[in-house]
């Protein structure tokens, strides 16, 4: 079954992302894209999902292409009547975060749509929902709305602990984000939060193989956390993640890779 094979390639790509092999992840997703297009299976939820993850990939190398992939993914989610789904809600949050990073308007509404969708789906006790809440906190921090940022980041951190994610890389990043906002608000607990973050990062570094993208990400996070402690909470531009890995990139307007598909004129561009 062609669609099942494409879905397998997508799952393999996500596993490669977990291992830090981002170039291979992109290749697997493009392979899945080609398989579906050759079989004429663009109007499927699988195809919409592949486009979403390709949009995430190009946040690293070609930010100008990202919203084009996201908009086309959104189009096919809608065409296949798959809008009441976790994939669609997650796509909306991806789009919102990219809008914030590009300093454009409209992200708040998309985040709120994504949040309401997770509530409606009964998925508020999930890792993906915790991620969305954390992203919402980042949005507030970008706009210097620190009390609101603190509320969301604390919610995300507490939810991860409830979900037994307190020993994960994601939790380390959330703790760093939370500590930066606590310090900006002059909350004394920021030192405890950043100490917890450093302890977790040290344990994760012991487990992670050296000379990998994830090891580099953790090492950079540790350096920034230590700098924050040394400077008594003055974290400069904030606790930003490393430039390695999906979702952690700055805006680098290089272009590479394949263009977004056009199925007989269908699909929309940003």
Tab-separated table of C-alpha atoms in Angstrom:
chain	number	residue	atom	x	y	z
A	1	UNK	CA	0.000	0.000	0.000
A	2	UNK	CA	1.572	3.256	-1.218
A	3	UNK	CA	0.109	5.489	1.487
A	4	UNK	CA	1.229	3.088	4.225
A	5	UNK	CA	4.753	3.090	2.757
A	6	UNK	CA	4.797	6.904	2.702
A	7	UNK	CA	3.580	6.959	6.291
A	8	UNK	CA	6.398	4.562	7.196
A	9	UNK	CA	8.922	6.941	5.563
A	10	UNK	CA	7.430	9.831	7.545
A	11	UNK	CA	7.762	7.873	10.807
A	12	UNK	CA	11.356	6.994	9.918
A	13	UNK	CA	12.029	10.691	9.303
A	14	UNK	CA	10.695	11.590	12.747
A	15	UNK	CA	12.923	8.927	14.313
A	16	UNK	CA	15.914	10.427	12.491
A	17	UNK	CA	14.965	13.816	13.932
A	18	UNK	CA	14.990	12.302	17.413
A	19	UNK	CA	18.522	11.022	16.698
A	20	UNK	CA	19.617	14.445	15.456
A	21	UNK	CA	20.075	13.399	11.786
A	22	UNK	CA	18.224	16.337	10.244
A	23	UNK	CA	19.566	16.086	6.680
A	24	UNK	CA	18.477	12.453	6.480
A	25	UNK	CA	15.105	13.406	7.949
A	26	UNK	CA	14.539	15.867	5.098
A	27	UNK	CA	15.531	13.277	2.486
A	28	UNK	CA	13.077	10.721	3.882
A	29	UNK	CA	10.245	13.265	3.872
A	30	UNK	CA	10.956	14.241	0.267
A	31	UNK	CA	10.946	10.564	-0.649
A	32	UNK	CA	7.527	10.184	0.997
A	33	UNK	CA	6.325	13.288	-0.847
A	34	UNK	CA	7.457	11.872	-4.205
A	35	UNK	CA	5.890	8.461	-3.534
A	36	UNK	CA	2.514	10.046	-2.785
A	37	UNK	CA	2.652	12.428	-5.743
A	38	UNK	CA	3.526	9.651	-8.212
A	39	UNK	CA	0.534	7.668	-6.922
A	40	UNK	CA	-1.753	10.704	-7.146
A	41	UNK	CA	-2.356	10.633	-3.395
A	42	UNK	CA	-1.954	14.339	-2.631
A	43	UNK	CA	-5.439	14.639	-1.180
A	44	UNK	CA	-4.678	12.469	1.857
A	45	UNK	CA	-3.977	13.228	5.492
A	46	UNK	CA	-0.585	11.534	5.098
A	47	UNK	CA	0.416	13.980	2.363
A	48	UNK	CA	-0.746	16.933	4.482
A	49	UNK	CA	1.392	15.645	7.361
A	50	UNK	CA	4.472	15.198	5.177
A	51	UNK	CA	4.188	18.811	4.006
A	52	UNK	CA	3.880	19.994	7.592
A	53	UNK	CA	7.089	18.230	8.623
A	54	UNK	CA	8.902	19.489	5.523
A	55	UNK	CA	7.914	23.002	6.571
A	56	UNK	CA	9.566	22.307	9.919
A	57	UNK	CA	12.715	21.088	8.157
A	58	UNK	CA	13.077	24.278	6.135
A	59	UNK	CA	13.026	26.459	9.224
A	60	UNK	CA	16.758	25.665	9.231
A	61	UNK	CA	17.821	26.263	5.664
A	62	UNK	CA	15.105	28.233	3.882
A	63	UNK	CA	12.747	30.161	6.199
A	64	UNK	CA	11.181	31.853	3.180
A	65	UNK	CA	9.719	28.497	2.089
A	66	UNK	CA	8.302	27.476	5.435
A	67	UNK	CA	4.936	29.228	5.296
A	68	UNK	CA	4.418	28.005	1.749
A	69	UNK	CA	4.725	24.404	2.931
A	70	UNK	CA	2.524	25.100	5.938
A	71	UNK	CA	-0.191	26.755	3.843
A	72	UNK	CA	-0.231	23.842	1.411
A	73	UNK	CA	-0.377	21.393	4.318
A	74	UNK	CA	-3.298	23.354	5.735
A	75	UNK	CA	-5.020	23.240	2.340
A	76	UNK	CA	-4.818	19.429	2.146
A	77	UNK	CA	-5.920	18.981	5.766
A	78	UNK	CA	-8.995	21.015	4.845
A	79	UNK	CA	-9.554	19.207	1.517
A	80	UNK	CA	-9.494	15.829	3.266
A	81	UNK	CA	-11.830	17.091	6.020
A	82	UNK	CA	-9.116	16.352	8.609
A	83	UNK	CA	-9.278	19.642	10.462
A	84	UNK	CA	-10.616	18.056	13.655
A	85	UNK	CA	-7.319	16.331	14.388
A	86	UNK	CA	-4.170	16.664	16.440
A	87	UNK	CA	-2.101	17.028	13.254
A	88	UNK	CA	-4.115	20.046	12.121
A	89	UNK	CA	-4.007	21.669	15.560
A	90	UNK	CA	-0.242	21.151	15.717
A	91	UNK	CA	0.107	22.661	12.244
A	92	UNK	CA	-1.713	25.799	13.398
A	93	UNK	CA	0.714	26.166	16.312
A	94	UNK	CA	3.678	25.670	13.946
A	95	UNK	CA	2.324	28.397	11.676
A	96	UNK	CA	1.765	30.730	14.618
A	97	UNK	CA	5.301	30.313	15.917
A	98	UNK	CA	6.781	30.934	12.467
A	99	UNK	CA	4.712	34.101	12.151
A	100	UNK	CA	6.049	35.328	15.492
A	101	UNK	CA	9.612	34.574	14.469
A	102	UNK	CA	9.134	36.547	11.254
A	103	UNK	CA	7.568	39.433	13.206
A	104	UNK	CA	4.239	39.270	11.392
A	105	UNK	CA	0.693	39.647	12.629
A	106	UNK	CA	-1.895	36.918	13.066
A	107	UNK	CA	-0.036	34.388	15.182
A	108	UNK	CA	-2.071	34.894	18.340
A	109	UNK	CA	-5.313	33.863	16.640
A	110	UNK	CA	-3.697	30.713	15.235
A	111	UNK	CA	-2.303	29.754	18.634
A	112	UNK	CA	-5.702	30.221	20.211
A	113	UNK	CA	-7.323	28.080	17.499
A	114	UNK	CA	-4.760	25.346	18.145
A	115	UNK	CA	-5.333	25.515	21.901
A	116	UNK	CA	-9.118	25.286	21.506
A	117	UNK	CA	-8.702	22.327	19.169
A	118	UNK	CA	-6.630	20.420	21.715
A	119	UNK	CA	-9.247	21.157	24.366
A	120	UNK	CA	-12.020	19.920	22.053
A	121	UNK	CA	-10.035	16.761	21.241
A	122	UNK	CA	-9.497	16.072	24.941
A	123	UNK	CA	-5.717	16.191	24.481
A	124	UNK	CA	-4.770	18.758	27.102
A	125	UNK	CA	-2.861	16.096	29.039
A	126	UNK	CA	-0.399	15.473	26.214
A	127	UNK	CA	3.205	16.323	25.375
A	128	UNK	CA	2.057	18.138	22.239
A	129	UNK	CA	-0.273	20.374	24.235
A	130	UNK	CA	2.532	21.172	26.685
A	131	UNK	CA	4.638	22.185	23.686
A	132	UNK	CA	1.901	24.477	22.396
A	133	UNK	CA	1.532	26.160	25.793
A	134	UNK	CA	5.308	26.696	25.931
A	135	UNK	CA	5.266	28.210	22.435
A	136	UNK	CA	2.481	30.522	23.521
A	137	UNK	CA	4.730	31.574	26.406
A	138	UNK	CA	7.528	32.324	23.931
A	139	UNK	CA	5.106	34.463	21.948
A	140	UNK	CA	4.329	36.537	25.028
A	141	UNK	CA	8.034	36.847	25.789
A	142	UNK	CA	8.743	38.043	22.241
A	143	UNK	CA	6.198	40.782	22.839
A	144	UNK	CA	7.602	41.595	26.316
A	145	UNK	CA	4.382	40.470	28.009
A	146	UNK	CA	6.316	38.852	30.834
A	147	UNK	CA	3.541	38.031	33.357
A	148	UNK	CA	1.600	36.232	30.605
A	149	UNK	CA	4.784	34.487	29.437
A	150	UNK	CA	5.482	33.291	32.981
A	151	UNK	CA	1.954	31.912	33.368
A	152	UNK	CA	2.189	29.860	30.162
A	153	UNK	CA	5.736	28.608	30.695
A	154	UNK	CA	4.957	27.568	34.271
A	155	UNK	CA	1.864	25.730	33.004
A	156	UNK	CA	3.953	23.939	30.367
A	157	UNK	CA	6.625	22.975	32.909
A	158	UNK	CA	4.078	21.672	35.448
A	159	UNK	CA	2.247	19.701	32.762
A	160	UNK	CA	5.466	18.046	31.601
A	161	UNK	CA	6.170	16.956	35.174
A	162	UNK	CA	2.635	15.525	35.435
A	163	UNK	CA	3.241	13.639	32.185
A	164	UNK	CA	6.506	12.214	33.555
A	165	UNK	CA	8.558	14.244	31.080
A	166	UNK	CA	10.679	15.788	33.833
A	167	UNK	CA	13.828	13.982	32.665
A	168	UNK	CA	13.589	14.866	28.979
A	169	UNK	CA	15.426	17.303	26.710
A	170	UNK	CA	12.202	19.174	26.080
A	171	UNK	CA	11.785	19.771	29.793
A	172	UNK	CA	15.322	21.153	30.045
A	173	UNK	CA	14.481	23.741	27.373
A	174	UNK	CA	11.199	24.646	29.066
A	175	UNK	CA	12.987	25.106	32.405
A	176	UNK	CA	15.496	27.419	30.730
A	177	UNK	CA	12.698	29.472	29.182
A	178	UNK	CA	10.862	29.633	32.499
A	179	UNK	CA	13.985	30.689	34.418
A	180	UNK	CA	14.683	33.513	31.967
A	181	UNK	CA	11.191	34.943	32.466
A	182	UNK	CA	11.319	34.459	36.239
A	183	UNK	CA	14.618	36.360	36.324
A	184	UNK	CA	13.198	39.166	34.176
A	185	UNK	CA	10.282	39.415	36.612
A	186	UNK	CA	12.765	39.353	39.524
A	187	UNK	CA	11.193	36.254	40.993
A	188	UNK	CA	13.660	34.696	43.462
A	189	UNK	CA	12.799	31.158	42.359
A	190	UNK	CA	14.613	31.654	39.033
A	191	UNK	CA	17.833	30.392	40.667
A	192	UNK	CA	16.145	27.149	41.686
A	193	UNK	CA	14.666	26.725	38.209
A	194	UNK	CA	17.975	27.287	36.414
A	195	UNK	CA	19.758	24.957	38.860
A	196	UNK	CA	17.202	22.236	38.050
A	197	UNK	CA	17.783	22.922	34.369
A	198	UNK	CA	21.570	22.591	34.732
A	199	UNK	CA	21.275	19.381	36.719
A	200	UNK	CA	19.008	17.875	34.067
A	201	UNK	CA	21.272	19.023	31.216
A	202	UNK	CA	24.330	17.486	32.902
A	203	UNK	CA	22.528	14.145	33.195
A	204	UNK	CA	21.366	14.308	29.583
A	205	UNK	CA	24.872	15.165	28.355
A	206	UNK	CA	26.192	12.034	30.068
A	207	UNK	CA	23.659	9.938	28.168
A	208	UNK	CA	23.991	11.648	24.783
A	209	UNK	CA	26.673	10.599	22.312
A	210	UNK	CA	29.265	13.273	21.626
A	211	UNK	CA	29.625	14.979	18.235
A	212	UNK	CA	25.876	14.895	17.593
A	213	UNK	CA	23.567	17.821	16.928
A	214	UNK	CA	21.610	17.104	20.108
A	215	UNK	CA	24.781	17.018	22.214
A	216	UNK	CA	25.747	20.401	20.769
A	217	UNK	CA	22.269	21.768	21.539
A	218	UNK	CA	22.531	20.626	25.155
A	219	UNK	CA	26.066	21.967	25.512
A	220	UNK	CA	24.978	25.400	24.281
A	221	UNK	CA	22.000	25.352	26.621
A	222	UNK	CA	24.325	24.556	29.511
A	223	UNK	CA	26.647	27.438	28.580
A	224	UNK	CA	23.751	29.895	28.501
A	225	UNK	CA	22.325	28.635	31.766
A	226	UNK	CA	25.736	28.945	33.458
A	227	UNK	CA	26.125	32.434	32.012
A	228	UNK	CA	22.723	33.387	33.377
A	229	UNK	CA	23.719	32.198	36.845
A	230	UNK	CA	27.053	34.023	36.666
A	231	UNK	CA	25.322	37.243	35.655
A	232	UNK	CA	22.674	36.970	38.374
A	233	UNK	CA	19.801	36.442	35.980
A	234	UNK	CA	20.886	38.903	33.296
A	235	UNK	CA	20.392	36.681	30.276
A	236	UNK	CA	20.726	39.323	27.580
A	237	UNK	CA	18.540	38.320	24.675
A	238	UNK	CA	17.007	35.429	26.581
A	239	UNK	CA	17.461	31.732	26.715
A	240	UNK	CA	17.378	30.872	23.046
A	241	UNK	CA	17.966	27.373	21.813
A	242	UNK	CA	20.928	26.285	19.753
A	243	UNK	CA	20.954	26.652	16.005
A	244	UNK	CA	20.843	22.886	15.629
A	245	UNK	CA	17.704	20.946	15.043
A	246	UNK	CA	14.152	21.529	13.891
A	247	UNK	CA	12.418	24.382	15.610
A	248	UNK	CA	15.614	25.838	17.037
A	249	UNK	CA	16.851	27.856	14.100
A	250	UNK	CA	17.228	31.534	13.555
A	251	UNK	CA	16.169	33.171	10.306
A	252	UNK	CA	18.750	32.239	7.709
A	253	UNK	CA	17.412	33.148	4.305
A	254	UNK	CA	19.307	30.618	2.279
A	255	UNK	CA	17.345	28.589	-0.199
A	256	UNK	CA	17.718	24.882	-0.746
A	257	UNK	CA	15.699	21.771	-1.356
A	258	UNK	CA	12.613	21.239	-3.448
A	259	UNK	CA	9.854	23.718	-3.932
A	260	UNK	CA	6.424	23.169	-2.483
A	261	UNK	CA	4.184	20.965	-4.655
A	262	UNK	CA	1.528	22.346	-6.934
A	263	UNK	CA	-1.218	19.823	-7.642
A	264	UNK	CA	-2.780	21.147	-10.822
A	265	UNK	CA	-2.845	24.646	-9.414
A	266	UNK	CA	-4.164	23.601	-6.027
A	267	UNK	CA	-2.720	24.810	-2.801
A	268	UNK	CA	-2.124	28.295	-1.523
A	269	UNK	CA	0.944	30.365	-0.873
A	270	UNK	CA	1.689	32.715	1.965
